[in-house]
XYZ file of C-alpha atoms in Angstrom:
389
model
C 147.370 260.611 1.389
C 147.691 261.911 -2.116
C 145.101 263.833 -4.433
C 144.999 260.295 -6.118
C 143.772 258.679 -2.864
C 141.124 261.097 -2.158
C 138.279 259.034 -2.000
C 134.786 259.318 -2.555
C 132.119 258.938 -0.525
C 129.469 256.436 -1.147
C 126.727 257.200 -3.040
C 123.565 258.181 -1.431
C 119.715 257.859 -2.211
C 118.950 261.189 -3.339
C 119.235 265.027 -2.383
C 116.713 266.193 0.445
C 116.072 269.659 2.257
C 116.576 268.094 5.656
C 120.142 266.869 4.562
C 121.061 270.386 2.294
C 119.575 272.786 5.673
C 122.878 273.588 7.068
C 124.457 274.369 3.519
C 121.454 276.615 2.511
C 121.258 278.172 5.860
C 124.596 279.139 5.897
C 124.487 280.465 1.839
C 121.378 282.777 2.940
C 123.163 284.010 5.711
C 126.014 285.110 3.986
C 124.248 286.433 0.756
C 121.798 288.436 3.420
C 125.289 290.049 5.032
C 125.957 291.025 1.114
C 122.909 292.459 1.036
C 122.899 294.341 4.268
C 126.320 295.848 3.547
C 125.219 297.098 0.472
C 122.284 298.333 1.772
C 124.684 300.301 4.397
C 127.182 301.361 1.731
C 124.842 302.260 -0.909
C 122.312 304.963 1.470
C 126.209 306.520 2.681
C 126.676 307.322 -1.096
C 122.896 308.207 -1.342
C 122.366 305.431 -4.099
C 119.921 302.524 -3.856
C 120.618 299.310 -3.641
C 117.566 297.421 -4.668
C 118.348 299.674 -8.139
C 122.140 298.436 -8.443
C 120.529 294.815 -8.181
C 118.185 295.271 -10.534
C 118.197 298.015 -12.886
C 121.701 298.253 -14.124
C 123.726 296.519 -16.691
C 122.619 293.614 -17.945
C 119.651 293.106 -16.084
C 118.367 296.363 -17.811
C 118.270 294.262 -21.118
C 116.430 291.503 -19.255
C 114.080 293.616 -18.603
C 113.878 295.666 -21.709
C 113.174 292.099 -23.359
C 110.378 290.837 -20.559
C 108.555 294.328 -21.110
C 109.063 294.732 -24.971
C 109.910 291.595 -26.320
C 113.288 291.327 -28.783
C 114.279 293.983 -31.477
C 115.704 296.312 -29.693
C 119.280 297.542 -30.564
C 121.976 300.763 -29.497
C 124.158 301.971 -32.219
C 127.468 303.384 -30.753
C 128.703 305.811 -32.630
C 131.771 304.080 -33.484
C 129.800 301.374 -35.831
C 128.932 298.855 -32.813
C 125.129 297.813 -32.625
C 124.522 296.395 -28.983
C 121.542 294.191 -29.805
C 119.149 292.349 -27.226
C 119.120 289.415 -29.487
C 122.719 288.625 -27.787
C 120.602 287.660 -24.185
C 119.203 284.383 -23.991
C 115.717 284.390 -23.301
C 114.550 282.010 -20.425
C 115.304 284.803 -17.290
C 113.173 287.163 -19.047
C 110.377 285.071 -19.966
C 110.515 284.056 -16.058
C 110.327 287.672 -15.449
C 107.678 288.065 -17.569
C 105.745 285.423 -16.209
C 106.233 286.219 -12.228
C 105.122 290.266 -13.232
C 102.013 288.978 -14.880
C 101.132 286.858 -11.975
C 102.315 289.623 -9.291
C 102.576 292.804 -8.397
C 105.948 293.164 -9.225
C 107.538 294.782 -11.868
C 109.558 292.594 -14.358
C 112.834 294.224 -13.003
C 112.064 293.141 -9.429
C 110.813 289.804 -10.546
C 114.063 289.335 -12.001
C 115.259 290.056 -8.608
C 112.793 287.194 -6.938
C 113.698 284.705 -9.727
C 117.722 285.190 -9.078
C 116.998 284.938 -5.304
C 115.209 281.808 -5.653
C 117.436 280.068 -8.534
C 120.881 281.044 -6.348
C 118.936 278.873 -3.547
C 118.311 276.121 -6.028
C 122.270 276.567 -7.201
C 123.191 276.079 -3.648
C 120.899 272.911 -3.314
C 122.403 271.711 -6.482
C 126.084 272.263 -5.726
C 125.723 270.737 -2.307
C 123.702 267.383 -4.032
C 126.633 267.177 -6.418
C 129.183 267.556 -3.805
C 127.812 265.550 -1.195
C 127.060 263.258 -3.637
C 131.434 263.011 -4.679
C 132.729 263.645 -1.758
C 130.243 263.639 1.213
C 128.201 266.064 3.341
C 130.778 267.749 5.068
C 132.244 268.743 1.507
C 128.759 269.670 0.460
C 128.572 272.472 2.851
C 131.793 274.122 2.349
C 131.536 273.810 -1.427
C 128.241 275.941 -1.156
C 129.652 278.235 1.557
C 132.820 278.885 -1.125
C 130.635 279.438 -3.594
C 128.200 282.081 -1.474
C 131.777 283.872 -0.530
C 133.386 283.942 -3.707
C 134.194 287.866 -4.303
C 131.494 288.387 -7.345
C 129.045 286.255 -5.301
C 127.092 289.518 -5.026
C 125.860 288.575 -8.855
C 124.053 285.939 -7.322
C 121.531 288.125 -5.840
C 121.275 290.239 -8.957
C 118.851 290.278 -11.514
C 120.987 288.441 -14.161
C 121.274 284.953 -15.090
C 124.117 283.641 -13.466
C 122.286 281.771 -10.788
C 119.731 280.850 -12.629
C 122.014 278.945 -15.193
C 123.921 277.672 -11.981
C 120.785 276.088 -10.899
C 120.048 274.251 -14.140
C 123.592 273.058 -14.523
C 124.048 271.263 -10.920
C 121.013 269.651 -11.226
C 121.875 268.777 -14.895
C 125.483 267.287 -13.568
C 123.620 265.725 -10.443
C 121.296 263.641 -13.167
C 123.902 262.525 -14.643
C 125.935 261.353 -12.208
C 123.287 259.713 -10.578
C 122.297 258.156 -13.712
C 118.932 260.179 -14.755
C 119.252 260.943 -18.251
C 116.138 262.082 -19.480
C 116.189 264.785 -16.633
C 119.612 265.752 -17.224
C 118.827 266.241 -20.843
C 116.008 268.615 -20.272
C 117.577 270.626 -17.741
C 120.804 270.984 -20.087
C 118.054 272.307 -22.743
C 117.293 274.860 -20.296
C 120.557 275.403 -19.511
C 121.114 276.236 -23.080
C 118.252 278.536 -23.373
C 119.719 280.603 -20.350
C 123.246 281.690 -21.155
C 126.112 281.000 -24.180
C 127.878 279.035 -22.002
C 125.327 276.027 -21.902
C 127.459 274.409 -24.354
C 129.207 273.442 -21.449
C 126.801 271.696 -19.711
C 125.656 269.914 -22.941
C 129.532 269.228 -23.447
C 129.394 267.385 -20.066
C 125.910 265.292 -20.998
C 127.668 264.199 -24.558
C 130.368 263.103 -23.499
C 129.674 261.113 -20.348
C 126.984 259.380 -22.447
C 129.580 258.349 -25.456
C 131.794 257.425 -22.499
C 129.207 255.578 -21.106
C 128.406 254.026 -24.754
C 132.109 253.235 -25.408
C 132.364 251.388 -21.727
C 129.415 248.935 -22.724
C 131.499 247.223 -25.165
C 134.088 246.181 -22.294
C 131.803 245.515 -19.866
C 128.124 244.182 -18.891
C 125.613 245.988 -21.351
C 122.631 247.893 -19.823
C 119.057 247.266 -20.842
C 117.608 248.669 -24.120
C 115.686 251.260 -22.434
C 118.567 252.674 -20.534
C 120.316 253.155 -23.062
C 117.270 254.661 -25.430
C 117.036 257.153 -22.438
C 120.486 257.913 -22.247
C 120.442 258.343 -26.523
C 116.919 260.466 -26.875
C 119.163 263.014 -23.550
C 121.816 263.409 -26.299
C 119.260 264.395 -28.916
C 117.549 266.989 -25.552
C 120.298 268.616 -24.685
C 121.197 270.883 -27.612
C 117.898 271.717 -28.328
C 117.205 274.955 -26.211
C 120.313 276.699 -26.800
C 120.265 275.559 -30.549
C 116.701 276.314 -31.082
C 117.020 279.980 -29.961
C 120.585 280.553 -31.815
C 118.787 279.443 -35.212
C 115.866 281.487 -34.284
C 118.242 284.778 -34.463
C 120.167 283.800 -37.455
C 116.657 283.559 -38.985
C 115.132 286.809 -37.628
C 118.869 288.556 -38.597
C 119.015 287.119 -42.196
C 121.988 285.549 -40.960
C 121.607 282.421 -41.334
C 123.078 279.209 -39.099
C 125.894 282.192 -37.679
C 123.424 284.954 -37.409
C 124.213 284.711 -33.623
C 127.811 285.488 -33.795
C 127.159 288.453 -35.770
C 124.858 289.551 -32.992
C 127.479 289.036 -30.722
C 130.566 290.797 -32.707
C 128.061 293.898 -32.704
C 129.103 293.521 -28.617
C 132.835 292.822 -29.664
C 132.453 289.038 -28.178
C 133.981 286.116 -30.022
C 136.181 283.478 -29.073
C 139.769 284.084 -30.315
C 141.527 281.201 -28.045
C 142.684 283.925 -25.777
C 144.497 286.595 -28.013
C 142.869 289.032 -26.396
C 143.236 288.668 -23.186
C 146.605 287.652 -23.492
C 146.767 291.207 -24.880
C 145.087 292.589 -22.192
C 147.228 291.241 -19.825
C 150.626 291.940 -21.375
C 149.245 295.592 -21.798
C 149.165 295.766 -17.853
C 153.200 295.610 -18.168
C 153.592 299.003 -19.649
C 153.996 300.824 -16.113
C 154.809 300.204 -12.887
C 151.549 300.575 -10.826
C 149.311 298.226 -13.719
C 152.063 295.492 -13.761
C 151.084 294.664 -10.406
C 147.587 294.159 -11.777
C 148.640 292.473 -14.259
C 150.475 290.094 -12.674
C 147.657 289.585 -10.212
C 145.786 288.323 -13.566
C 148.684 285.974 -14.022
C 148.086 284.575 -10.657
C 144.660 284.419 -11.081
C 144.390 282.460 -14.254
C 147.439 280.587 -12.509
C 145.304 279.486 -9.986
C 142.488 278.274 -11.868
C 144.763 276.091 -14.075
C 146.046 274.864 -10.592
C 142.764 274.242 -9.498
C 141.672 272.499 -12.422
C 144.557 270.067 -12.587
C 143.714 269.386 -8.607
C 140.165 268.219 -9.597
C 141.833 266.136 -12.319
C 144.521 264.450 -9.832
C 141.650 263.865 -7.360
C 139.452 261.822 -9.936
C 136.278 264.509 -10.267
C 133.576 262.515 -12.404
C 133.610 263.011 -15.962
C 130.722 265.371 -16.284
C 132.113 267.557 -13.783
C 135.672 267.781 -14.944
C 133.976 268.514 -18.549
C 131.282 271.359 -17.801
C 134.329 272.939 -15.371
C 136.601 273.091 -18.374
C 134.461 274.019 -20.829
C 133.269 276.719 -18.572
C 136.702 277.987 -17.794
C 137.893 278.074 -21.536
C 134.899 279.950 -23.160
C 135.668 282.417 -19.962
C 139.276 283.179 -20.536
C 139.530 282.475 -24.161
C 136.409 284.866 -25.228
C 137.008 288.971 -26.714
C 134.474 290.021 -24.347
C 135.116 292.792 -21.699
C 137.831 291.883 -19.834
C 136.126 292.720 -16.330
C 132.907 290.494 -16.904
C 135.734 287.384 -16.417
C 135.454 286.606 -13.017
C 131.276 286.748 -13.520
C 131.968 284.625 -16.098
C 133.676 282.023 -14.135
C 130.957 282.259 -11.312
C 129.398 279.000 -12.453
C 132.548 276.647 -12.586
C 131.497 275.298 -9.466
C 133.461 271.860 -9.400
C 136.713 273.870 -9.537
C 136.045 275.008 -5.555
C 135.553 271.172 -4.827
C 139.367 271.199 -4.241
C 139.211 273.972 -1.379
C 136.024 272.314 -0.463
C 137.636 269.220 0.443
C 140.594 270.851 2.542
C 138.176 273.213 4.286
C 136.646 269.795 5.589
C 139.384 268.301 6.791
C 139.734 271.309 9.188
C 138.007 271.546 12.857
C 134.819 273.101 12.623
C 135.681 276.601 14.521
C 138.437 276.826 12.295
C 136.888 276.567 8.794
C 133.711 278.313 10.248
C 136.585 281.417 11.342
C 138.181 281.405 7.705
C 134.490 281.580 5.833
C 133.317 283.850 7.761
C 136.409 286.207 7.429
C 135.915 285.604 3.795
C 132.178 286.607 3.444
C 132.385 289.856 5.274
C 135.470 290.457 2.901
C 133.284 289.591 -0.356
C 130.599 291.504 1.512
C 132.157 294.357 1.279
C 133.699 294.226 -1.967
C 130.611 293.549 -3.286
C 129.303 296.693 -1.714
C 132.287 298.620 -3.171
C 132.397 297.147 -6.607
C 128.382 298.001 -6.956
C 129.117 301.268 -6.088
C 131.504 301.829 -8.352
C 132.488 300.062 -11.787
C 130.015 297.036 -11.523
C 129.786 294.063 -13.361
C 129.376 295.073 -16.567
């Protein structure tokens, strides 16, 4: 059978916990194994691990902005201002909100909301896959996800499971035809992270599509397709609203964002720079071999992303992957944030996904387990060490 045959199974009547339980089970086992090797490695090096989750990095800008609200700003002495205008605000007005209604501080309610949005990611991934491909699929496609070598960011106090969350959900209400819903959680989306262009990218453009296919076929009814308009007008609106906000607190203007962001040397240069980066890596024996392990790398997600193509992914899903992917790759931003980056492209592990369940149980359960104690420990060791930045 070729990738073109791959086919889909049915659709079904709706996501529930009963039906996810085996793919949730199985992500909080392996994200507790993270956290227990970390645990382990981080007391050998006398370090803590609840602070490398959620008091370094970026989720000490979170929390500066839950505690003190925006304004605040590092000048480097080389002429860079690192402002906290460049995070999006909706994790740290969760963390603000779960630290006035608990006892916890806004750094480990960070912590509780990124523990409870990477179980909501999971859910999500697993209703969109199951949804495409069935619930066999569903499962591994979480299980890839949990064991994906930065999956340790999902139980950190940033926003990468968080936006996750909003995203699958956003992709599952469109795909199951719930525009209205889809539209609002792309608003969130957009209030989250940069990169929620994508998932409005994915609700535009199915609707148009959708728009476009009414004139060759039946027409829906007036209110379907008021729903599907007044999602297009939703979407943009949280990740719009707060980039005009900045340009207007800056003096900026419209682009007032993008000067926040060069202050952090991020931009989108269609690559140059990491193009640069990479061809650097060639200057000496020992970093060409890291360089071309970037090659392969970026190799492979073109691979993957031409897979999901050949194997008919839905619209919205081939859309939000891409969109994800390119703003990734082709940003200026620190070259080791990348993979993070990528960690919400979800529909590019539906691929693996698929071949993992078309194996004997024992045997895929053998290879994902190997995996997760792997990421498990290079979690562990990355934490320790450089981090993602």
């Amino acid at each position: 059978m070729t990738d073109l045959e791959t086919p889909a199974a049915p659709p079904r009547p709706g996501p529930s916990w009963r039906r996810a339980a085996p793919a949730l089970l199985g992500y909080a086992a392996v994200r507790a194994l993270g956290l227990v090797v970390l645990a382990v490695w981080s007391a050998a090096r006398d370090e803590s691990w609840l602070r490398l989750l959620s008091a370094r990095w970026d989720s000490l800008w979170y929390t500066r902005v839950a505690e003190l609200g925006y304004g605040y700003e590092v000048r480097l002495p080389g002429g860079d201002v690192h402002s906290n205008l460049a995070f999006f605000p909706l994790l740290p007005w969760l963390e603000r909100a779960v630290s006035a209604l608990s006892p916890l501080s806004p750094a480990h309610a960070g912590l509780l909301v990124s523990w409870t949005a990477s179980l909501a990611a999971a859910w999500g991934i697993f209703a969109v896959a199951d949804l495409v491909y069935g619930r066999r699929a569903g499962v591994c496609a979480v299980l890839l996800w949990a064991v994906l070598p930065v999956g340790v960011v999902q139980s950190m106090a940033y926003s990468e499971s968080l936006f996750t969350a909003l995203a699958a959900w956003s992709l599952y209400a469109v795909l199951t035809g719930r525009w209205l819903t889809a539209g609002l959680l792309a608003s969130l989306a957009g209030l989250t992270r940069p990169v929620g262009a994508a998932v409005v990218a994915a609700v535009w453009v199915t609707a148009i599509a959708s728009f476009a296919g009414e004139r060759s076929g039946p027409a829906e009814d007036g209110a379907s397709r008021w729903r599907r308009a007044l999602a297009m007008l939703i979407a943009p609106l949280g990740a719009a609203g707060y980039v005009l906000w900045v340009g207007h607190r800056t003096g900026g203007g419209p682009l007032g964002y993008l000067d926040v962001q060069a202050g952090w040397r991020n931009g989108f240069d269609g690559g140059y720079a990491f193009a640069r980066f990479v061809a650097g890596k060639f200057t000496s024996f020992p970093a060409a071999l890291a360089g071309l392990a970037l090659i392969a790398g970026v190799g492979l997600l073109v691979r993957l992303y031409v897979v999901c193509v050949r194997q008919r992914q839905p619209l919205p899903l081939l859309v939000y992957a891409g969109v994800v992917a390119a703003l990734a790759l082709c940003a200026s931003s620190y070259f080791g944030s990348k993979p993070r980056l990528l960690l919400p492209a979800f529909p590019l592990l539906l691929p693996l996904a698929l071949a993992l369940a078309r194996l004997r149980t024992s045997r895929s359960a053998w290879v994902l387990g190997a995996v997760a104690v792997a990421s498990a420990a290079y979690g562990a060791w990355w934490l320790n060490g450089s981090g993602p930045p």
